[in-house]
């Protein structure tokens, strides 16, 4: 292994420090000496392969050393200070940056993933080489994924496809992006993957002969025109083919451009000359030309793309770029280190990471883990449109972006004062979806009252959403504080608690830290604006409160809780606004639900005509109905549920289970998690250590009830759950 490392270092053109890297290798080998990979190999094989990938990307000595040491702090007894003392601060910081991406334990996988991504963005902003090491680490792990369990394979493959492949794309490193995508595809959809492998292999010889013919024709014509070039066939990657099949709803036999032809030339002038020659040789397909040289992608990618009809009447794609553009297309941000000559240093890198700064800006406003991950993936995955300002400046925006997105991209104040927009000189609505090539002009008013809250649902860019939220947060803090306080107190009351009683202790402090809030007033304001969900906050505080006090709850306290819940839900005993029952085709007949069986939508029901109290609705399997059939059948009447009415109903269930600590608390948590409102509860314990609980709840229909009962049965110690009939 060491001989191979030395050989690669000596072959490398970047003047790497051989002695320094050998020292890092030996240190890592000693640190991991008792560890093995899942494959059974010595653990050092992994950091060594990571170092080779970084060498291939053309990275500097410190980055490759950090690649060799990237797992030392996380997986061995060595610390950041040990690495700093043995090597230098730069290497230690790079190792620390990678280590921080996955050290803390969280309650949910989503929270952990969201926090890791936040740390990764911050680490990238400080030194982009951190993510290059992480991508090299993930690439080797994906190459050796076959040694993991099937469940772990799918989990890692999905995370790679969702996060790391798009990050490689954003950084312009197509060399890593394509391999990560194909490896992920192989483990997530093995049947489709191997089907494509077989189908592509079947016609490889025919396709290669066809491309060879095209390359020969192009070379002859370019030589005649005095253009020096290198031409090669570029086979499409399997995941790219799969996405195209899904997007266009085609089979692989209907996709002809499985191979593209790439022309590399010396100058930009030669690029456009080569395009002209290609278009005189082959008929271009309308609407299939893209000029990424005039309008480069944010990840620095530059190239001319055109789809033309080939000599056999089959379409194929031509890509034309300079040799320098090709290096950037393959290595992206890493090209700064691979080919340092002619690159202007840190300012170049900074200008190419504007998308990262925007991400860091909006992620501060997004505290909910689910919302953050969704927004992060949208930012990574979204296609783009390129539009122009009236002065001709190119502005890139997410696909289906609106004039509001454009306004906020120009300047925050322009966005706040936006009252209308013109596209190509014509007035459009603010919901209009911008298209590539359009000229956009924003109309503003100095006396504008600011953005509309509905804009948050209209805009497509996270940057615009962040700025709109920030405006409302600042301009309406007092209103939001009052609204948020009301929301939190109402939600707590709904769940049978006083918000002030549960909003304290460790969990409250944890919530403030998690959402970057300073005090209770900030929490109220965040709930009022919708940055945090009142139901989530109350649930977490209540969960902690119950967990902390569950062993101290006496029967007296249980009785008090019952009385409090009944008091808070008195309105449920008032006359229903709409029972949702039709009596023989009439929906406005006075009806009431029998408390002996508490029917709910989905139950088979029948009505009984009472004296002065309308029609009493029973379940058909109710014992009282059996008696009525025998004694008073004439008063029974056919009824049915009015499915167009949205109402809620009271029913009662019985729960039998072991008398263990925390069972009641878990049931209460489950009610909240399933959006089930508690009406009353009664619990007692038999001599045989069996707990019997009678719970009255408000539900929407029989499916809601069945789902809740199914989940209660899964709780540890629950013996039986059934519905009260009489």
XYZ file of C-alpha atoms in Angstrom:
726
model
C 0.000 0.000 0.000
C 2.737 2.436 0.961
C 4.693 1.670 -2.241
C 1.570 2.391 -4.284
C 1.037 5.669 -2.442
C 4.658 6.769 -3.038
C 4.382 5.792 -6.721
C 1.219 7.892 -7.164
C 2.782 10.866 -5.337
C 5.850 10.776 -7.608
C 3.685 10.554 -10.755
C 1.585 13.541 -9.646
C 2.342 16.838 -11.381
C 1.428 19.047 -8.421
C 4.777 18.803 -6.590
C 3.342 16.964 -3.577
C 5.396 16.658 -0.380
C 6.231 12.930 -0.355
C 7.722 12.898 3.159
C 4.689 14.689 4.643
C 2.209 12.268 3.020
C 4.165 9.171 4.045
C 4.131 10.507 7.620
C 0.333 11.003 7.420
C -0.097 7.498 5.974
C 1.939 5.867 8.760
C 0.085 7.877 11.429
C -3.309 6.805 10.025
C -2.202 3.174 9.705
C -1.081 3.103 13.345
C -4.283 4.809 14.538
C -6.533 2.324 12.678
C -4.349 -0.782 13.212
C -6.997 -2.722 15.162
C -9.900 -1.792 12.854
C -11.285 -3.669 9.855
C -13.587 -2.689 7.009
C -16.859 -4.582 6.378
C -15.003 -6.298 3.510
C -12.460 -7.704 5.987
C -9.650 -5.487 4.674
C -7.428 -3.438 6.965
C -9.134 -0.082 7.664
C -6.198 1.889 6.241
C -7.317 0.783 2.749
C -10.217 3.263 2.955
C -8.289 6.475 3.791
C -5.670 5.409 1.235
C -8.314 5.176 -1.530
C -9.735 8.541 -0.429
C -6.236 10.013 -0.829
C -5.951 8.534 -4.368
C -9.274 10.110 -5.379
C -8.084 13.474 -4.032
C -4.825 13.077 -5.979
C -6.840 12.401 -9.129
C -8.736 15.641 -8.474
C -5.349 17.359 -8.307
C -5.560 18.440 -4.668
C -2.669 19.874 -2.656
C -0.528 18.115 -0.033
C -2.509 19.280 3.025
C -5.841 18.138 1.543
C -4.495 14.679 0.647
C -2.958 14.372 4.130
C -6.352 15.285 5.619
C -7.898 12.611 3.393
C -5.554 10.023 4.889
C -6.399 11.247 8.406
C -10.112 12.063 7.939
C -11.388 9.259 10.231
C -8.660 9.451 12.878
C -10.368 11.965 15.206
C -13.811 10.413 14.800
C -12.921 6.705 15.070
C -9.774 6.520 17.227
C -8.484 7.906 20.506
C -6.501 10.687 18.759
C -7.782 14.296 19.035
C -7.756 17.498 16.990
C -4.771 18.738 19.019
C -2.829 15.534 18.319
C -3.268 16.028 14.556
C -2.417 19.722 14.830
C 0.769 18.953 16.791
C 1.872 16.115 14.474
C 1.107 17.971 11.215
C -0.251 21.521 11.109
C -3.367 23.596 11.878
C -4.599 23.544 8.271
C -4.669 19.727 8.153
C -6.260 19.546 11.621
C -8.990 22.025 10.592
C -9.786 20.020 7.466
C -10.037 16.782 9.478
C -12.166 18.552 12.082
C -14.456 19.923 9.363
C -15.185 16.424 8.053
C -15.480 14.932 11.541
C -18.133 17.440 12.607
C -20.501 16.226 9.887
C -21.750 13.275 11.899
C -20.847 13.164 15.585
C -23.890 14.297 17.559
C -26.787 11.956 18.419
C -30.330 13.119 17.686
C -33.859 11.962 18.444
C -34.786 11.633 14.769
C -32.798 10.810 11.662
C -34.173 13.907 9.930
C -32.977 16.255 12.699
C -29.533 14.676 12.572
C -29.347 14.947 8.790
C -30.486 18.588 8.835
C -27.891 19.548 11.455
C -25.143 17.690 9.583
C -25.989 19.538 6.372
C -25.927 22.887 8.205
C -22.463 22.064 9.560
C -21.324 20.963 6.127
C -22.429 24.269 4.571
C -20.596 26.241 7.262
C -17.485 24.077 6.867
C -17.603 24.567 3.079
C -17.938 28.324 3.484
C -14.786 28.324 5.614
C -12.817 25.953 3.370
C -14.389 24.273 0.326
C -11.792 21.472 0.508
C -13.803 19.975 3.400
C -16.571 18.915 1.015
C -14.045 17.621 -1.533
C -12.685 15.259 1.142
C -16.234 14.283 2.079
C -17.096 13.561 -1.583
C -13.982 11.409 -1.969
C -14.902 9.583 1.257
C -18.476 8.972 0.028
C -17.293 7.843 -3.429
C -15.063 5.109 -2.005
C -17.780 4.037 0.433
C -20.203 3.716 -2.499
C -17.637 1.698 -4.470
C -17.483 -0.797 -1.572
C -21.183 -0.706 -0.651
C -21.690 -4.345 -1.682
C -20.287 -5.454 1.690
C -23.095 -3.710 3.615
C -26.569 -5.055 4.401
C -29.294 -4.471 1.783
C -31.070 -2.020 4.125
C -27.850 -0.027 4.655
C -27.117 -0.094 0.924
C -30.458 1.538 0.109
C -30.138 4.088 2.931
C -26.642 5.203 1.834
C -27.582 5.166 -1.856
C -30.627 7.391 -1.280
C -28.633 9.863 0.836
C -25.959 9.957 -1.881
C -28.505 10.576 -4.647
C -30.353 13.211 -2.593
C -27.368 15.147 -1.246
C -23.832 14.214 -2.336
C -24.331 13.752 -6.101
C -26.171 17.114 -6.356
C -23.411 18.749 -4.284
C -20.798 17.362 -6.686
C -22.897 18.808 -9.524
C -23.118 22.204 -7.802
C -19.329 22.205 -7.426
C -19.001 21.273 -11.119
C -17.209 17.957 -10.469
C -18.940 15.812 -13.106
C -16.211 13.168 -12.743
C -17.536 12.334 -9.254
C -21.191 13.241 -9.844
C -21.797 10.668 -12.581
C -20.160 7.822 -10.685
C -22.102 8.608 -7.487
C -25.373 8.672 -9.457
C -24.739 5.377 -11.254
C -23.652 3.605 -8.058
C -26.715 4.899 -6.182
C -28.981 3.854 -9.067
C -27.478 0.354 -8.983
C -28.463 -0.191 -5.328
C -31.783 1.686 -5.318
C -33.175 0.165 -8.541
C -31.102 -2.962 -9.277
C -33.589 -4.459 -11.767
C -33.775 -1.290 -13.876
C -30.002 -0.767 -13.606
C -28.978 -4.216 -14.846
C -31.690 -4.124 -17.535
C -30.131 -0.926 -18.924
C -26.623 -2.394 -18.666
C -27.715 -5.383 -20.798
C -29.627 -3.278 -23.345
C -26.778 -0.779 -23.770
C -24.221 -3.591 -24.106
C -26.337 -5.375 -26.770
C -25.921 -2.561 -29.313
C -22.537 -1.234 -28.213
C -20.635 -2.388 -31.335
C -23.257 -0.906 -33.686
C -23.318 2.378 -31.757
C -19.510 2.659 -31.610
C -19.254 2.127 -35.358
C -21.868 4.863 -35.918
C -20.045 7.343 -33.662
C -16.680 6.473 -35.243
C -18.145 7.373 -38.651
C -19.358 10.761 -37.312
C -16.030 11.513 -35.611
C -14.156 10.739 -38.852
C -16.425 13.104 -40.848
C -16.104 15.906 -38.280
C -12.294 15.589 -38.039
C -11.873 15.840 -41.819
C -14.055 18.959 -42.062
C -12.425 20.678 -39.065
C -8.918 19.991 -40.433
C -9.956 21.502 -43.787
C -11.147 24.607 -41.933
C -7.871 24.900 -40.000
C -9.394 24.164 -36.593
C -7.231 21.997 -34.310
C -9.437 19.675 -32.290
C -9.721 16.469 -30.314
C -12.984 14.555 -30.802
C -14.281 11.690 -28.706
C -17.477 9.751 -28.133
C -19.079 10.271 -24.726
C -21.381 7.412 -23.654
C -24.348 8.519 -21.559
C -24.385 7.293 -17.983
C -27.011 4.776 -16.909
C -28.750 7.065 -14.437
C -28.930 9.806 -17.074
C -30.589 7.353 -19.507
C -33.004 6.195 -16.782
C -34.035 9.784 -15.930
C -34.581 10.562 -19.607
C -36.767 7.451 -20.000
C -38.895 8.503 -17.012
C -39.097 12.168 -18.004
C -40.113 11.490 -21.624
C -42.018 8.260 -20.899
C -39.948 6.312 -23.445
C -38.321 2.896 -23.629
C -34.581 2.608 -24.175
C -35.202 1.564 -27.807
C -36.860 4.965 -28.379
C -33.830 6.906 -27.090
C -31.328 7.340 -29.910
C -28.756 9.735 -28.450
C -27.211 7.248 -26.017
C -23.812 8.609 -27.072
C -22.724 12.203 -27.524
C -19.791 13.528 -29.527
C -17.484 15.922 -27.683
C -15.276 18.348 -29.617
C -12.401 19.996 -27.708
C -10.740 23.036 -29.306
C -8.248 25.704 -28.280
C -10.263 28.951 -28.287
C -13.824 30.251 -27.844
C -13.673 31.437 -31.478
C -12.961 27.835 -32.522
C -15.991 26.651 -30.505
C -18.410 28.738 -32.565
C -16.556 27.920 -35.814
C -16.864 24.187 -35.034
C -20.579 24.634 -34.329
C -21.058 26.283 -37.710
C -19.203 23.438 -39.460
C -21.275 20.803 -37.627
C -24.529 22.559 -38.548
C -23.571 22.654 -42.235
C -22.815 18.920 -42.123
C -25.865 17.794 -40.120
C -29.321 19.304 -39.817
C -29.814 20.810 -36.318
C -33.026 19.959 -34.429
C -35.085 23.076 -33.582
C -35.076 24.125 -29.927
C -32.198 21.771 -29.035
C -29.323 24.294 -28.970
C -27.902 25.625 -25.679
C -25.104 28.156 -25.313
C -23.480 27.672 -21.908
C -20.414 29.630 -23.023
C -22.265 32.945 -23.265
C -24.333 32.021 -20.181
C -22.260 29.667 -17.967
C -23.983 27.545 -15.330
C -23.434 28.596 -11.689
C -21.145 25.562 -11.230
C -18.743 27.118 -13.828
C -19.752 24.686 -16.615
C -19.246 26.094 -20.127
C -20.010 24.339 -23.399
C -22.090 24.509 -26.592
C -24.764 21.799 -26.861
C -26.635 20.978 -30.050
C -28.679 17.962 -31.135
C -28.442 17.188 -34.855
C -29.676 14.522 -37.297
C -26.842 12.120 -38.105
C -25.929 10.301 -41.356
C -28.394 7.449 -40.687
C -31.247 9.780 -39.803
C -30.635 9.229 -36.073
C -30.284 12.220 -33.722
C -27.110 12.627 -31.656
C -25.737 15.344 -29.390
C -22.638 17.423 -30.035
C -20.806 19.168 -27.184
C -18.163 21.764 -28.067
C -15.829 23.397 -25.549
C -12.217 24.521 -25.108
C -9.633 22.316 -23.393
C -9.698 24.668 -20.401
C -13.507 24.489 -20.216
C -13.264 20.695 -20.303
C -10.949 20.659 -17.289
C -13.450 22.834 -15.385
C -16.356 20.596 -16.496
C -14.600 17.496 -15.183
C -13.040 18.872 -12.001
C -15.176 21.924 -11.191
C -13.988 23.835 -8.138
C -11.089 21.367 -7.754
C -9.578 22.689 -11.000
C -8.299 25.610 -8.894
C -5.802 23.261 -7.281
C -5.257 20.902 -10.242
C -4.336 23.664 -12.673
C -3.218 26.664 -10.632
C -1.634 28.504 -13.543
C -3.795 31.375 -14.755
C -6.320 31.130 -11.914
C -6.695 34.271 -9.822
C -6.847 32.583 -6.419
C -9.368 32.854 -3.615
C -11.506 35.510 -5.344
C -12.226 33.028 -8.156
C -13.419 30.392 -5.706
C -15.465 32.962 -3.788
C -17.245 34.114 -6.964
C -18.128 30.530 -7.873
C -19.708 29.811 -4.486
C -22.395 32.517 -4.490
C -25.060 29.775 -4.297
C -23.475 28.592 -1.035
C -23.687 32.078 0.485
C -27.364 32.235 -0.491
C -27.976 28.845 1.143
C -26.298 30.000 4.332
C -28.465 33.113 4.312
C -31.855 31.377 3.998
C -31.009 28.407 6.237
C -30.713 30.778 9.217
C -34.416 31.531 8.794
C -35.416 27.852 8.549
C -35.408 26.038 11.878
C -37.764 23.124 11.159
C -35.750 20.024 10.130
C -38.279 18.774 7.540
C -38.654 22.195 5.932
C -34.884 22.713 5.871
C -34.164 19.359 4.191
C -36.917 19.863 1.623
C -35.671 23.353 0.768
C -32.045 22.164 0.657
C -32.864 19.369 -1.808
C -34.928 21.735 -3.971
C -31.975 24.167 -4.092
C -29.596 21.399 -5.134
C -31.854 19.690 -7.638
C -33.748 22.540 -9.265
C -33.253 23.253 -12.961
C -32.531 26.848 -13.868
C -33.692 29.612 -16.162
C -31.504 32.457 -17.395
C -33.154 35.850 -17.849
C -31.882 39.363 -18.563
C -32.174 42.732 -16.848
C -33.080 45.679 -19.150
C -29.346 46.490 -19.230
C -28.459 42.983 -20.449
C -27.109 41.436 -17.238
C -27.776 37.680 -17.013
C -29.656 36.520 -13.887
C -30.002 32.804 -13.110
C -33.091 31.669 -11.189
C -34.748 28.349 -10.267
C -37.083 26.697 -12.791
C -40.566 28.317 -12.816
C -39.231 31.370 -10.923
C -41.463 34.457 -10.872
C -40.803 38.202 -11.263
C -40.800 38.381 -7.445
C -37.826 35.958 -7.347
C -36.098 38.151 -9.947
C -36.769 41.311 -7.897
C -35.269 39.852 -4.717
C -32.276 38.515 -6.664
C -31.527 42.067 -7.864
C -31.861 43.652 -4.396
C -33.851 43.138 -1.206
C -35.409 46.631 -1.382
C -36.471 46.071 -5.007
C -38.275 42.939 -3.859
C -40.002 44.673 -0.938
C -41.207 47.563 -3.160
C -42.224 45.426 -6.152
C -45.756 46.190 -7.416
C -45.619 44.713 -10.926
C -43.407 43.454 -13.744
C -42.864 43.605 -17.506
C -41.484 40.700 -19.531
C -40.212 41.554 -23.031
C -41.964 44.919 -22.670
C -45.406 43.496 -21.784
C -47.111 43.557 -18.390
C -47.344 40.171 -16.662
C -48.738 38.989 -13.340
C -46.387 38.440 -10.412
C -47.223 34.701 -10.588
C -45.877 34.500 -14.169
C -43.240 31.753 -14.701
C -40.138 33.242 -16.290
C -38.484 31.509 -19.261
C -34.875 31.483 -20.412
C -33.971 34.434 -22.638
C -36.709 36.819 -21.452
C -35.982 40.438 -20.489
C -37.491 41.292 -17.112
C -38.239 44.763 -15.744
C -39.539 45.277 -12.186
C -41.989 48.070 -11.383
C -41.632 49.548 -7.876
C -43.389 52.150 -5.725
C -41.679 54.167 -2.994
C -44.880 54.160 -0.921
C -45.312 50.375 -1.177
C -46.481 48.769 2.082
C -44.091 45.871 1.579
C -44.434 42.267 0.422
C -47.661 40.274 0.532
C -47.675 37.218 2.821
C -49.023 35.161 -0.118
C -45.740 35.740 -1.950
C -44.112 33.034 0.183
C -46.290 30.476 -1.639
C -45.626 32.040 -5.050
C -41.833 32.398 -5.115
C -39.597 29.456 -6.037
C -36.219 30.516 -4.613
C -35.354 29.951 -0.976
C -33.504 33.275 -1.045
C -36.737 35.183 -1.813
C -38.711 33.201 0.784
C -36.068 33.994 3.400
C -36.176 37.739 2.674
C -39.992 37.862 2.703
C -40.112 36.013 6.040
C -37.449 38.337 7.451
C -39.535 41.396 6.485
C -42.659 40.069 8.192
C -40.634 38.980 11.190
C -39.253 42.487 11.632
C -42.306 44.542 10.583
C -44.919 42.560 12.454
C -43.067 41.184 15.456
C -45.547 42.578 17.993
C -48.528 41.214 16.070
C -46.793 37.868 15.571
C -45.863 37.679 19.263
C -49.489 38.120 20.289
C -50.691 35.660 17.661
C -48.036 33.084 18.558
C -48.827 33.311 22.264
C -52.490 32.681 21.523
C -51.634 29.722 19.247
C -49.353 28.061 21.803
C -51.724 28.582 24.735
C -54.698 27.356 22.723
C -52.791 24.273 21.551
C -51.657 23.478 25.097
C -55.214 23.910 26.412
C -56.509 21.652 23.666
C -54.145 18.934 24.893
C -55.184 19.456 28.526
C -52.280 21.576 29.767
C -51.351 25.099 30.760
C -48.572 26.376 28.458
C -46.822 28.266 31.250
C -46.756 25.062 33.300
C -44.966 22.966 30.649
C -42.817 25.711 29.017
C -39.836 25.411 31.334
C -36.926 23.165 32.188
C -34.351 21.448 30.000
C -36.653 20.758 27.045
C -37.711 24.416 26.825
C -34.047 25.505 26.837
C -33.277 22.856 24.197
C -36.070 24.194 21.939
C -34.777 27.781 22.254
C -31.249 26.639 21.310
C -32.476 24.469 18.441
C -34.458 27.273 16.819
C -31.864 30.000 17.606
C -34.274 31.847 19.919
C -33.316 33.885 22.969
C -36.438 33.874 25.120
C -40.168 33.177 25.384
C -41.071 36.317 23.398
C -38.949 35.124 20.457
C -40.708 31.756 20.619
C -44.132 33.464 20.526
C -43.063 35.531 17.503
C -41.672 32.464 15.702
C -44.945 30.576 16.258
C -46.949 33.601 15.085
C -45.093 33.882 11.791
C -45.126 30.119 11.254
C -41.373 29.535 11.523
C -42.142 26.922 14.183
C -45.295 24.843 14.477
C -47.270 25.404 17.698
C -48.428 21.763 17.746
C -44.805 20.494 17.476
C -43.597 22.771 20.298
C -46.442 21.839 22.647
C -46.041 18.150 21.848
C -42.316 18.190 22.687
C -42.813 20.202 25.886
C -45.743 18.022 26.985
C -43.785 14.847 26.147
C -40.905 16.002 28.326
C -43.280 17.122 31.106
C -45.093 13.773 31.169
C -41.847 11.801 30.968
C -40.373 13.799 33.855
C -43.464 13.405 36.041
C -44.859 10.030 34.970
C -43.510 8.132 37.964
C -44.964 10.719 40.367
C -48.522 10.781 38.944
C -51.002 9.640 41.574
C -54.614 8.583 41.063
C -55.608 11.961 42.491
C -53.545 13.771 39.850
C -55.001 11.498 37.203
C -58.505 12.451 38.378
C -57.558 16.148 38.260
C -56.240 15.697 34.715
C -59.538 14.067 33.727
C -61.549 16.932 35.230
C -59.360 19.495 33.491
C -59.767 17.807 30.096
C -63.550 17.567 30.552
C -63.678 21.256 31.517
C -61.645 22.288 28.488
C -63.900 20.302 26.176
C -67.342 21.343 27.508
C -68.214 22.686 24.095
C -68.235 19.128 22.764
C -71.384 18.407 24.784
C -73.233 21.309 23.221
C -75.544 20.847 20.271
C -73.621 19.665 17.209
C -73.411 22.106 14.326
C -73.936 19.345 11.806
C -74.259 15.679 12.759
C -73.667 14.505 9.191
C -76.594 12.040 9.105
C -79.415 11.821 6.534
C -82.776 10.415 7.678
C -84.550 8.742 4.735
C -83.093 11.314 2.343
C -83.669 14.353 4.608
C -80.490 15.967 5.998
C -82.101 18.630 8.239
C -83.977 16.324 10.649
C -83.064 16.735 14.333
C -80.803 13.822 15.268
C -78.621 12.888 18.210
C -76.055 10.144 18.705
C -76.841 7.473 21.250
C -74.293 7.459 24.079
C -74.759 3.721 24.569
C -72.809 2.887 21.398
C -71.341 6.231 20.120
C -71.557 5.619 16.330
C -68.998 7.222 14.029
C -68.813 7.581 10.206
C -68.186 4.161 8.708
C -70.347 2.291 11.224
C -73.498 0.549 9.997
C -76.250 2.680 11.647
C -80.008 2.789 12.190
C -82.318 5.483 13.646
C -84.912 5.304 16.425
C -87.720 7.896 16.549
C -87.971 9.330 20.085
C -90.621 11.508 21.670
C -89.649 15.188 21.400
C -85.877 14.556 20.889
C -85.778 13.726 17.196
C -84.103 10.600 15.858
C -81.583 8.738 18.032
C -78.738 7.224 15.971
C -77.429 3.780 17.018
C -74.988 1.255 15.655
C -76.860 -1.758 14.240
C -74.895 -4.088 16.523
C -75.935 -2.089 19.651
C -77.678 -4.296 22.246
C -80.369 -1.643 22.732
C -81.255 -1.910 19.042
C -81.683 -5.674 19.441
C -84.268 -4.995 22.174
C -86.020 -2.346 20.047
C -86.363 -4.771 17.142
C -88.204 -7.145 19.461
C -90.351 -4.590 21.342
C -90.711 -1.420 19.238
C -89.707 -2.171 15.627
C -92.124 0.380 14.124
C -90.075 3.291 15.496
C -86.893 2.191 13.717
C -86.031 4.194 10.586
C -83.341 3.891 7.895
C -80.537 6.481 8.133
C -77.205 7.021 6.363
C -74.038 9.091 6.744
C -73.875 12.407 4.937
C -70.372 12.086 3.422
C -70.402 15.706 2.230
C -70.435 16.963 5.848
C -67.174 17.346 7.729
C -67.841 16.698 11.415
C -66.196 15.088 14.440
C -67.663 12.473 16.781
C -67.227 11.233 20.332
C -66.563 7.538 20.891
C -65.155 5.422 23.706
C -62.486 2.703 23.729
C -61.258 0.338 26.431
C -57.579 -0.504 26.902
C -56.259 -3.421 28.966
C -52.561 -3.685 29.648
C -49.796 -4.359 32.117
C -49.631 -1.899 35.013
C -46.250 -0.521 34.027
C -44.766 2.931 34.532
C -45.198 5.245 31.546
C -48.000 3.369 29.714
C -50.503 6.174 30.240
C -47.939 8.776 29.126
C -47.252 6.831 25.908
C -50.974 6.588 25.136
C -51.334 10.357 25.670
C -48.412 10.979 23.285
C -49.996 8.709 20.683
C -53.285 10.634 20.862
C -51.418 13.844 20.094
C -49.376 12.257 17.302
C -52.576 11.046 15.564
C -54.393 14.397 16.014
C -56.932 12.759 18.319
C -58.561 15.055 20.887
C -59.107 13.559 24.346
C -62.552 14.078 25.888
C -62.319 12.035 29.103
C -60.184 9.335 30.708
C -60.700 6.895 33.540
C -58.025 4.438 34.656
C -57.777 1.848 37.426
C -55.627 -1.145 38.330
C -56.887 -4.638 39.235
C -55.305 -6.870 41.859
C -53.589 -8.878 39.113
C -51.505 -5.835 38.080
C -53.710 -5.268 35.031
C -54.477 -1.656 34.110
C -57.935 -0.883 32.679
C -58.422 2.416 30.916
C -61.593 3.893 29.467
C -60.904 6.747 27.057
C -63.408 9.003 25.349
C -62.028 10.627 22.241
C -63.124 12.850 19.354
C -62.533 11.320 15.909
C -63.490 12.062 12.299
C -64.444 8.588 11.028
C -64.073 4.842 11.547
C -60.706 4.741 9.687
C -59.308 7.313 12.122
C -60.470 5.129 15.026
C -59.091 1.887 13.550
C -55.709 3.480 12.875
C -55.504 4.756 16.469
C -56.499 1.387 17.977
C -53.945 -0.393 15.777
C -51.154 1.882 17.036
C -52.201 1.498 20.683
C -52.068 -2.322 20.321
C -48.403 -2.010 19.298
C -47.433 -0.320 22.574
C -45.407 -2.431 24.957
C -47.578 -4.141 27.580
C -50.955 -3.540 25.860
C -53.076 -6.722 26.046
C -56.250 -5.640 24.296
C -57.979 -2.590 22.778
C -61.651 -2.623 21.914
C -64.515 -0.265 21.353
C -67.255 0.138 23.942
C -70.572 -1.137 22.600
C -72.921 -0.231 25.497
